[in-house]
Amino acid sequence: MSPRPGIDVEISGPLFKKGAKITRDGMEDAVQELMELGEQRLDDLLRPSPGKFKSSADARPGMASKGFYRRNVSGEVQGLSGRIDDGGVIYGPWLEGTSSRNQTTRFKGYGTFRQVGQELEKKSDDILNKHIKRTVKRLSGKSASFGLERM
């Protein structure tokens, strides 16, 4: 069986296990933002266009795609973990390029989940830092700053 296309995000560590509610809420917000960003990016990339997610016959004028695959892509957040997947669509691994069939045909897959996962990885530091600053501000009641300050 081929692995399911998907993107996982998880935040862990002793600070979250011991559970300061404000800290946990801030990081849950970060996971939520990453999931929403990933879902939006996948929605944009999975829009049918001629030659991609649409056969040449369906790409002709008047032959609108139903967007079945794109409609099945969704994310779920549970605490400090989130997952975006294709809902188990049978041809999902083939479209992603992780199916054994991709090795025996010329079609190597679009790698959409892989691409979006890499984009989220690059953006995660900025998103986490934004939420950490917001959380520190809530914890201290002051403006959060990181790094060295001059005296």
XYZ file of C-alpha atoms in Angstrom:
151
model
C 0.000 0.000 0.000
C 1.294 3.450 -0.899
C 1.775 6.100 1.774
C -1.030 8.661 1.934
C -0.193 12.203 0.837
C -0.197 14.497 3.823
C 1.524 17.174 5.853
C 2.052 16.853 9.602
C 2.887 19.668 12.022
C 3.628 19.007 15.674
C 5.049 21.067 18.535
C 6.362 19.243 21.567
C 8.627 19.613 24.563
C 8.552 19.795 28.349
C 7.195 23.346 28.433
C 4.016 22.178 26.691
C 3.636 18.892 28.558
C 3.660 20.624 31.910
C 1.053 22.831 30.394
C 1.071 26.556 30.952
C -2.313 27.296 29.362
C -1.243 30.583 27.785
C 1.844 28.961 26.247
C -0.162 26.030 24.959
C -2.862 28.299 23.525
C -0.234 30.375 21.717
C 1.360 27.341 20.105
C -2.041 25.879 19.201
C -2.706 29.166 17.393
C 0.604 28.740 15.524
C -0.333 25.198 14.447
C -3.770 26.465 13.362
C -2.204 29.246 11.283
C 0.207 26.798 9.613
C -2.658 24.424 8.795
C -4.792 27.210 7.315
C -1.853 28.467 5.263
C -1.173 24.936 4.006
C -4.815 24.298 3.122
C -5.021 27.582 1.195
C -1.797 26.886 -0.698
C -2.942 23.353 -1.599
C -6.294 24.730 -2.737
C -4.474 27.177 -5.031
C -2.129 24.535 -6.458
C -4.827 21.912 -6.971
C -7.041 24.154 -9.085
C -7.443 22.340 -12.381
C -5.666 23.787 -15.385
C -5.032 22.247 -18.809
C -2.472 19.482 -18.490
C -2.573 19.417 -14.697
C -5.332 17.682 -12.739
C -7.383 17.834 -15.926
C -7.179 15.767 -19.092
C -6.776 17.546 -22.407
C -10.353 16.530 -23.299
C -11.676 18.086 -20.079
C -9.570 21.215 -20.640
C -11.598 22.208 -23.677
C -13.977 25.176 -23.243
C -17.256 24.170 -21.620
C -15.775 21.089 -19.958
C -15.492 22.300 -16.372
C -13.668 20.170 -13.826
C -15.635 19.078 -10.811
C -12.630 19.585 -8.507
C -13.252 16.320 -6.609
C -9.668 15.860 -5.421
C -9.261 19.465 -4.299
C -12.539 19.335 -2.359
C -11.294 16.326 -0.386
C -8.133 18.051 0.853
C -8.637 19.274 4.408
C -6.757 19.861 7.611
C -7.387 18.971 11.207
C -5.806 20.458 14.313
C -5.712 18.598 17.612
C -3.857 20.566 20.243
C -0.218 20.898 19.243
C -0.566 18.654 16.181
C -2.125 19.227 12.804
C -2.516 17.197 9.630
C -3.607 18.058 6.114
C -4.451 15.161 3.816
C -6.564 14.158 0.838
C -9.211 12.275 2.802
C -8.076 8.913 1.452
C -8.869 9.503 -2.230
C -7.758 6.284 -3.938
C -5.651 7.994 -6.608
C -4.029 10.470 -4.172
C -0.685 8.626 -3.926
C -0.528 8.445 -7.735
C -1.131 12.206 -8.091
C 1.467 12.911 -5.412
C 3.987 10.533 -6.984
C 4.315 8.090 -4.094
C 2.439 5.177 -5.668
C 4.233 2.125 -7.008
C 2.491 2.877 -10.317
C 4.550 6.081 -10.641
C 7.675 3.912 -10.900
C 6.333 1.974 -13.897
C 4.848 4.880 -15.886
C 6.154 8.157 -17.263
C 3.971 10.137 -14.840
C 6.064 10.817 -11.730
C 3.416 12.792 -9.833
C 2.954 16.451 -9.067
C 4.433 16.383 -5.537
C 1.956 19.013 -4.384
C 1.902 17.960 -0.722
C 5.702 17.697 -0.714
C 5.997 21.192 -2.214
C 3.545 22.762 0.243
C 5.186 20.926 3.154
C 8.539 22.452 2.168
C 6.950 25.915 1.896
C 5.407 25.548 5.364
C 8.762 24.412 6.756
C 10.366 27.620 5.451
C 7.596 29.823 6.887
C 7.245 28.006 10.213
C 10.021 29.918 12.018
C 8.425 33.291 11.248
C 4.955 32.073 12.222
C 6.214 30.464 15.435
C 8.229 33.557 16.362
C 5.163 35.744 15.857
C 3.118 33.526 18.167
C 5.941 33.206 20.717
C 6.230 37.010 20.925
C 2.478 37.283 21.355
C 2.549 34.580 24.058
C 5.456 36.187 25.951
C 3.600 39.504 25.825
C 0.493 37.846 27.286
C 2.552 36.113 29.985
C 4.479 39.201 31.034
C 1.975 41.868 30.220
C 4.784 43.672 28.409
C 6.167 43.965 24.944
C 8.165 40.901 23.955
C 11.665 41.280 22.603
C 14.333 38.752 21.789
C 18.069 39.118 21.544
C 20.478 41.349 23.393
C 19.466 44.787 24.518
C 21.844 47.687 25.061
C 21.920 49.214 28.507
